[in-house]
């Protein structure tokens, strides 16, 4: 194991201690008492046997009382720490996931949107699914390391006298010879090394299997096709019999875990050999230890009760050594996966955060202007937007329309500063938005994206997205969005979905979209951005939303992205995007008169309603 591997593991442990300090402390304490427990039994049962062998009634009673008392104390401590461990074990996986989630939230959006970083994060999760490689293995090896060290340390303390006590029968004097002690010790270390070598070979095989992408691909394939319990995909899977696709794949030679897979063949061959050889070597050492201790007992080096003590102690030392070497091998195998984790966690934030405070204006008098803005996504040379110039009038309602791929969504990402322009400037009240504090700038926007997210919490928590909830405002926002509260059995306290509350309500796509709109209204930001806000609504609900548009938005500046051009009639101005440029700009009436792209799109949709 190299120093680099040690440093990688130590960093993982520091990271885990930071997010779960009690877990690491409890693991050490729990491991110590669990390691000590069998030794307490071995030591005091040996003393009790010696007392019984000597037929000393007072000594028998004394040893019995001590034995029972120590057993009770150690078992009680083991139980206490076991309960603490159970609680901590339930949370450690989610704490590790939170490390990744927190990093994902801290990343610049352009990094979140980067396919290479998405692939990197996917590799971390898939490696974790294979055998816990990464932080989970670092967590388990932390416990295994202490378990091995405690076993070795306590075993040595209890077995030292095995070699220091001399035999009485001179015929067996050779048992006390230094060479015999060296032979026994060397045998134990040699077998421990061999057993650990075989275990590490098996571990290395699985690590290579994961690093080469075979098992991770198999996991992805399996998770994708075997997700039959997903309510959204279940109808499609059943109607087209998609379950039939997976079976043949796992029967192929290239399948990751099937009967003809590389790992199945290895299990019958070299992996099977390593397993059998490991068991054989361990059994051989046990026989040697039993013979040596039995001969010393026969030669009256110690009482018969001590025989069980020494056999148990020596066996524990051997197992501890074997486990220690295996742990070191596992740490070495896990090191490359930790490098992948740190590559992700060490991604720097490149976006300039700014320092100016965004002025809190009661009149919502915020003016945003795009000045010669062009943009191309990172690692590409193709401009998605080119030379965009537009100014948002305070309190106006702007519709953005255009074909797929014309740059509409990218325009919104720039407006919200999810991306920064490649060229040009975006100004808020005449100041470059890069100079404002990033979090405060984001606060002036209420957005409903197409890919919004509702949580399995109460309705009011989904609307407020805050610990402090104004319930009257929640109800008002839901009513404005056209949500029917009468359907909710517990009103705004009703839980959505059934993940947390088995009595939770499964809302329809249209109802979910109204909740998302209510969330945007509740935030009460001066800018409201709605990306296809009525896509999941029926025509009547859609009409109601737009008819009450002024009431919903009030004096705020609103931006709509929509493929349904009927919504444009309710807006003050319309920007028509095509090929990354604003090709047309004006009111609904003006654009129809001009006879350009907007009219072509309008007429194409109008034909469906004639």
PDB file of C-alpha atoms in Angstrom, residues 443-590:
ATOM      1  CA  UNK A 443     -34.039  36.137  -5.353  1.00  0.00           C
ATOM      2  CA  UNK A 444     -35.611  38.575  -7.811  1.00  0.00           C
ATOM      3  CA  UNK A 445     -36.865  35.696  -9.981  1.00  0.00           C
ATOM      4  CA  UNK A 446     -39.820  33.359  -9.533  1.00  0.00           C
ATOM      5  CA  UNK A 447     -39.548  30.603 -12.122  1.00  0.00           C
ATOM      6  CA  UNK A 448     -41.657  27.657 -13.222  1.00  0.00           C
ATOM      7  CA  UNK A 449     -39.511  25.418 -15.417  1.00  0.00           C
ATOM      8  CA  UNK A 450     -40.859  22.536 -17.452  1.00  0.00           C
ATOM      9  CA  UNK A 451     -38.868  20.155 -15.252  1.00  0.00           C
ATOM     10  CA  UNK A 452     -40.078  21.412 -11.889  1.00  0.00           C
ATOM     11  CA  UNK A 453     -39.905  19.192  -8.802  1.00  0.00           C
ATOM     12  CA  UNK A 454     -42.510  18.514  -6.132  1.00  0.00           C
ATOM     13  CA  UNK A 455     -41.573  16.722  -2.920  1.00  0.00           C
ATOM     14  CA  UNK A 456     -43.315  14.135  -0.786  1.00  0.00           C
ATOM     15  CA  UNK A 457     -44.016  16.753   1.861  1.00  0.00           C
ATOM     16  CA  UNK A 458     -47.162  18.654   2.767  1.00  0.00           C
ATOM     17  CA  UNK A 459     -48.844  20.858   0.184  1.00  0.00           C
ATOM     18  CA  UNK A 460     -47.927  24.029   2.082  1.00  0.00           C
ATOM     19  CA  UNK A 461     -44.258  22.998   2.292  1.00  0.00           C
ATOM     20  CA  UNK A 462     -44.210  22.403  -1.460  1.00  0.00           C
ATOM     21  CA  UNK A 463     -45.590  25.886  -2.083  1.00  0.00           C
ATOM     22  CA  UNK A 464     -43.565  27.812   0.509  1.00  0.00           C
ATOM     23  CA  UNK A 465     -40.314  25.797   0.226  1.00  0.00           C
ATOM     24  CA  UNK A 466     -39.381  27.301   3.574  1.00  0.00           C
ATOM     25  CA  UNK A 467     -39.460  26.441   7.269  1.00  0.00           C
ATOM     26  CA  UNK A 468     -41.403  29.626   7.995  1.00  0.00           C
ATOM     27  CA  UNK A 469     -44.732  29.340   6.232  1.00  0.00           C
ATOM     28  CA  UNK A 470     -47.390  32.017   5.758  1.00  0.00           C
ATOM     29  CA  UNK A 471     -50.428  29.722   5.493  1.00  0.00           C
ATOM     30  CA  UNK A 472     -52.781  32.493   4.356  1.00  0.00           C
ATOM     31  CA  UNK A 473     -50.363  33.351   1.542  1.00  0.00           C
ATOM     32  CA  UNK A 474     -50.092  29.657   0.594  1.00  0.00           C
ATOM     33  CA  UNK A 475     -53.874  29.381   0.244  1.00  0.00           C
ATOM     34  CA  UNK A 476     -54.039  32.648  -1.729  1.00  0.00           C
ATOM     35  CA  UNK A 477     -51.286  31.492  -4.130  1.00  0.00           C
ATOM     36  CA  UNK A 478     -52.988  28.128  -4.715  1.00  0.00           C
ATOM     37  CA  UNK A 479     -56.338  29.797  -5.390  1.00  0.00           C
ATOM     38  CA  UNK A 480     -54.761  32.213  -7.879  1.00  0.00           C
ATOM     39  CA  UNK A 481     -53.145  29.269  -9.662  1.00  0.00           C
ATOM     40  CA  UNK A 482     -56.582  27.619  -9.929  1.00  0.00           C
ATOM     41  CA  UNK A 483     -55.805  24.722  -7.591  1.00  0.00           C
ATOM     42  CA  UNK A 484     -58.873  23.048  -6.057  1.00  0.00           C
ATOM     43  CA  UNK A 485     -58.137  22.830  -2.332  1.00  0.00           C
ATOM     44  CA  UNK A 486     -61.429  21.051  -1.641  1.00  0.00           C
ATOM     45  CA  UNK A 487     -59.858  17.852  -3.030  1.00  0.00           C
ATOM     46  CA  UNK A 488     -57.220  17.875  -0.280  1.00  0.00           C
ATOM     47  CA  UNK A 489     -58.554  15.966   2.742  1.00  0.00           C
ATOM     48  CA  UNK A 490     -56.316  17.879   5.173  1.00  0.00           C
ATOM     49  CA  UNK A 491     -56.214  21.122   3.238  1.00  0.00           C
ATOM     50  CA  UNK A 492     -52.747  22.581   2.847  1.00  0.00           C
ATOM     51  CA  UNK A 493     -51.478  20.073   5.451  1.00  0.00           C
ATOM     52  CA  UNK A 494     -52.184  17.181   3.060  1.00  0.00           C
ATOM     53  CA  UNK A 495     -49.067  15.258   2.091  1.00  0.00           C
ATOM     54  CA  UNK A 496     -48.294  14.769  -1.591  1.00  0.00           C
ATOM     55  CA  UNK A 497     -47.528  11.234  -2.765  1.00  0.00           C
ATOM     56  CA  UNK A 498     -47.082   8.231  -0.489  1.00  0.00           C
ATOM     57  CA  UNK A 499     -43.333   8.064   0.136  1.00  0.00           C
ATOM     58  CA  UNK A 500     -43.610   9.578   3.635  1.00  0.00           C
ATOM     59  CA  UNK A 501     -47.343   9.492   4.423  1.00  0.00           C
ATOM     60  CA  UNK A 502     -49.231   6.383   3.297  1.00  0.00           C
ATOM     61  CA  UNK A 503     -52.373   8.550   3.138  1.00  0.00           C
ATOM     62  CA  UNK A 504     -50.645  11.040   0.842  1.00  0.00           C
ATOM     63  CA  UNK A 505     -52.442  12.253  -2.273  1.00  0.00           C
ATOM     64  CA  UNK A 506     -51.301  11.395  -5.798  1.00  0.00           C
ATOM     65  CA  UNK A 507     -51.817  14.614  -7.748  1.00  0.00           C
ATOM     66  CA  UNK A 508     -52.284  14.663 -11.506  1.00  0.00           C
ATOM     67  CA  UNK A 509     -49.871  16.343 -13.908  1.00  0.00           C
ATOM     68  CA  UNK A 510     -52.170  19.347 -14.229  1.00  0.00           C
ATOM     69  CA  UNK A 511     -52.578  19.684 -10.461  1.00  0.00           C
ATOM     70  CA  UNK A 512     -48.824  19.401  -9.991  1.00  0.00           C
ATOM     71  CA  UNK A 513     -48.278  22.196 -12.515  1.00  0.00           C
ATOM     72  CA  UNK A 514     -50.731  24.445 -10.662  1.00  0.00           C
ATOM     73  CA  UNK A 515     -48.809  23.795  -7.427  1.00  0.00           C
ATOM     74  CA  UNK A 516     -45.590  24.773  -9.226  1.00  0.00           C
ATOM     75  CA  UNK A 517     -47.245  27.999 -10.428  1.00  0.00           C
ATOM     76  CA  UNK A 518     -48.490  28.677  -6.875  1.00  0.00           C
ATOM     77  CA  UNK A 519     -44.908  28.230  -5.640  1.00  0.00           C
ATOM     78  CA  UNK A 520     -43.730  30.932  -8.042  1.00  0.00           C
ATOM     79  CA  UNK A 521     -46.524  33.250  -6.929  1.00  0.00           C
ATOM     80  CA  UNK A 522     -45.769  32.624  -3.248  1.00  0.00           C
ATOM     81  CA  UNK A 523     -42.149  33.717  -3.694  1.00  0.00           C
ATOM     82  CA  UNK A 524     -43.514  37.094  -4.787  1.00  0.00           C
ATOM     83  CA  UNK A 525     -40.395  38.043  -6.754  1.00  0.00           C
ATOM     84  CA  UNK A 526     -40.461  41.075  -9.108  1.00  0.00           C
ATOM     85  CA  UNK A 527     -39.681  38.881 -12.143  1.00  0.00           C
ATOM     86  CA  UNK A 528     -41.930  35.910 -12.987  1.00  0.00           C
ATOM     87  CA  UNK A 529     -40.706  33.453 -15.602  1.00  0.00           C
ATOM     88  CA  UNK A 530     -42.999  30.698 -16.825  1.00  0.00           C
ATOM     89  CA  UNK A 531     -41.555  28.053 -19.151  1.00  0.00           C
ATOM     90  CA  UNK A 532     -44.520  26.283 -20.767  1.00  0.00           C
ATOM     91  CA  UNK A 533     -46.657  27.008 -17.670  1.00  0.00           C
ATOM     92  CA  UNK A 534     -49.822  25.361 -18.996  1.00  0.00           C
ATOM     93  CA  UNK A 535     -48.363  22.372 -20.871  1.00  0.00           C
ATOM     94  CA  UNK A 536     -50.045  19.826 -18.573  1.00  0.00           C
ATOM     95  CA  UNK A 537     -53.307  21.741 -18.157  1.00  0.00           C
ATOM     96  CA  UNK A 538     -56.570  21.059 -19.930  1.00  0.00           C
ATOM     97  CA  UNK A 539     -57.851  23.788 -22.325  1.00  0.00           C
ATOM     98  CA  UNK A 540     -60.322  25.195 -19.768  1.00  0.00           C
ATOM     99  CA  UNK A 541     -57.698  25.502 -17.016  1.00  0.00           C
ATOM    100  CA  UNK A 542     -55.260  26.994 -19.512  1.00  0.00           C
ATOM    101  CA  UNK A 543     -57.806  29.576 -20.567  1.00  0.00           C
ATOM    102  CA  UNK A 544     -58.531  30.460 -16.927  1.00  0.00           C
ATOM    103  CA  UNK A 545     -54.817  30.942 -16.204  1.00  0.00           C
ATOM    104  CA  UNK A 546     -54.352  33.368 -19.092  1.00  0.00           C
ATOM    105  CA  UNK A 547     -57.639  35.195 -18.548  1.00  0.00           C
ATOM    106  CA  UNK A 548     -56.542  35.947 -14.987  1.00  0.00           C
ATOM    107  CA  UNK A 549     -52.969  36.647 -16.038  1.00  0.00           C
ATOM    108  CA  UNK A 550     -52.958  40.277 -14.898  1.00  0.00           C
ATOM    109  CA  UNK A 551     -54.394  39.267 -11.520  1.00  0.00           C
ATOM    110  CA  UNK A 552     -51.756  36.532 -11.130  1.00  0.00           C
ATOM    111  CA  UNK A 553     -48.760  38.638 -12.114  1.00  0.00           C
ATOM    112  CA  UNK A 554     -50.055  41.975 -10.783  1.00  0.00           C
ATOM    113  CA  UNK A 555     -47.379  44.670 -11.318  1.00  0.00           C
ATOM    114  CA  UNK A 556     -44.519  42.222 -11.845  1.00  0.00           C
ATOM    115  CA  UNK A 557     -42.467  41.808 -14.984  1.00  0.00           C
ATOM    116  CA  UNK A 558     -43.350  38.476 -16.617  1.00  0.00           C
ATOM    117  CA  UNK A 559     -41.657  36.337 -19.250  1.00  0.00           C
ATOM    118  CA  UNK A 560     -43.488  33.446 -20.919  1.00  0.00           C
ATOM    119  CA  UNK A 561     -41.979  30.712 -23.031  1.00  0.00           C
ATOM    120  CA  UNK A 562     -44.691  28.866 -24.860  1.00  0.00           C
ATOM    121  CA  UNK A 563     -45.352  26.733 -27.894  1.00  0.00           C
ATOM    122  CA  UNK A 564     -49.062  27.557 -27.643  1.00  0.00           C
ATOM    123  CA  UNK A 565     -49.258  30.893 -29.377  1.00  0.00           C
ATOM    124  CA  UNK A 566     -52.763  31.509 -28.008  1.00  0.00           C
ATOM    125  CA  UNK A 567     -51.036  32.663 -24.802  1.00  0.00           C
ATOM    126  CA  UNK A 568     -49.267  35.443 -26.680  1.00  0.00           C
ATOM    127  CA  UNK A 569     -52.506  37.407 -27.059  1.00  0.00           C
ATOM    128  CA  UNK A 570     -52.367  38.168 -23.341  1.00  0.00           C
ATOM    129  CA  UNK A 571     -48.803  39.544 -23.472  1.00  0.00           C
ATOM    130  CA  UNK A 572     -47.661  43.116 -24.106  1.00  0.00           C
ATOM    131  CA  UNK A 573     -44.778  42.158 -26.392  1.00  0.00           C
ATOM    132  CA  UNK A 574     -43.553  39.090 -28.216  1.00  0.00           C
ATOM    133  CA  UNK A 575     -39.969  38.128 -29.101  1.00  0.00           C
ATOM    134  CA  UNK A 576     -39.673  35.576 -31.902  1.00  0.00           C
ATOM    135  CA  UNK A 577     -36.449  33.547 -31.705  1.00  0.00           C
ATOM    136  CA  UNK A 578     -34.983  31.717 -34.670  1.00  0.00           C
ATOM    137  CA  UNK A 579     -31.489  30.311 -35.140  1.00  0.00           C
ATOM    138  CA  UNK A 580     -30.215  31.989 -31.952  1.00  0.00           C
ATOM    139  CA  UNK A 581     -31.414  35.469 -32.884  1.00  0.00           C
ATOM    140  CA  UNK A 582     -34.462  37.630 -32.232  1.00  0.00           C
ATOM    141  CA  UNK A 583     -35.950  37.713 -35.725  1.00  0.00           C
ATOM    142  CA  UNK A 584     -39.184  39.552 -34.859  1.00  0.00           C
ATOM    143  CA  UNK A 585     -40.361  41.731 -31.999  1.00  0.00           C
ATOM    144  CA  UNK A 586     -43.684  43.451 -31.370  1.00  0.00           C
ATOM    145  CA  UNK A 587     -47.276  42.990 -30.221  1.00  0.00           C
ATOM    146  CA  UNK A 588     -49.507  40.116 -31.293  1.00  0.00           C
ATOM    147  CA  UNK A 589     -51.369  42.329 -33.743  1.00  0.00           C
ATOM    148  CA  UNK A 590     -48.224  43.870 -35.201  1.00  0.00           C
TER     149      UNK A 590
END
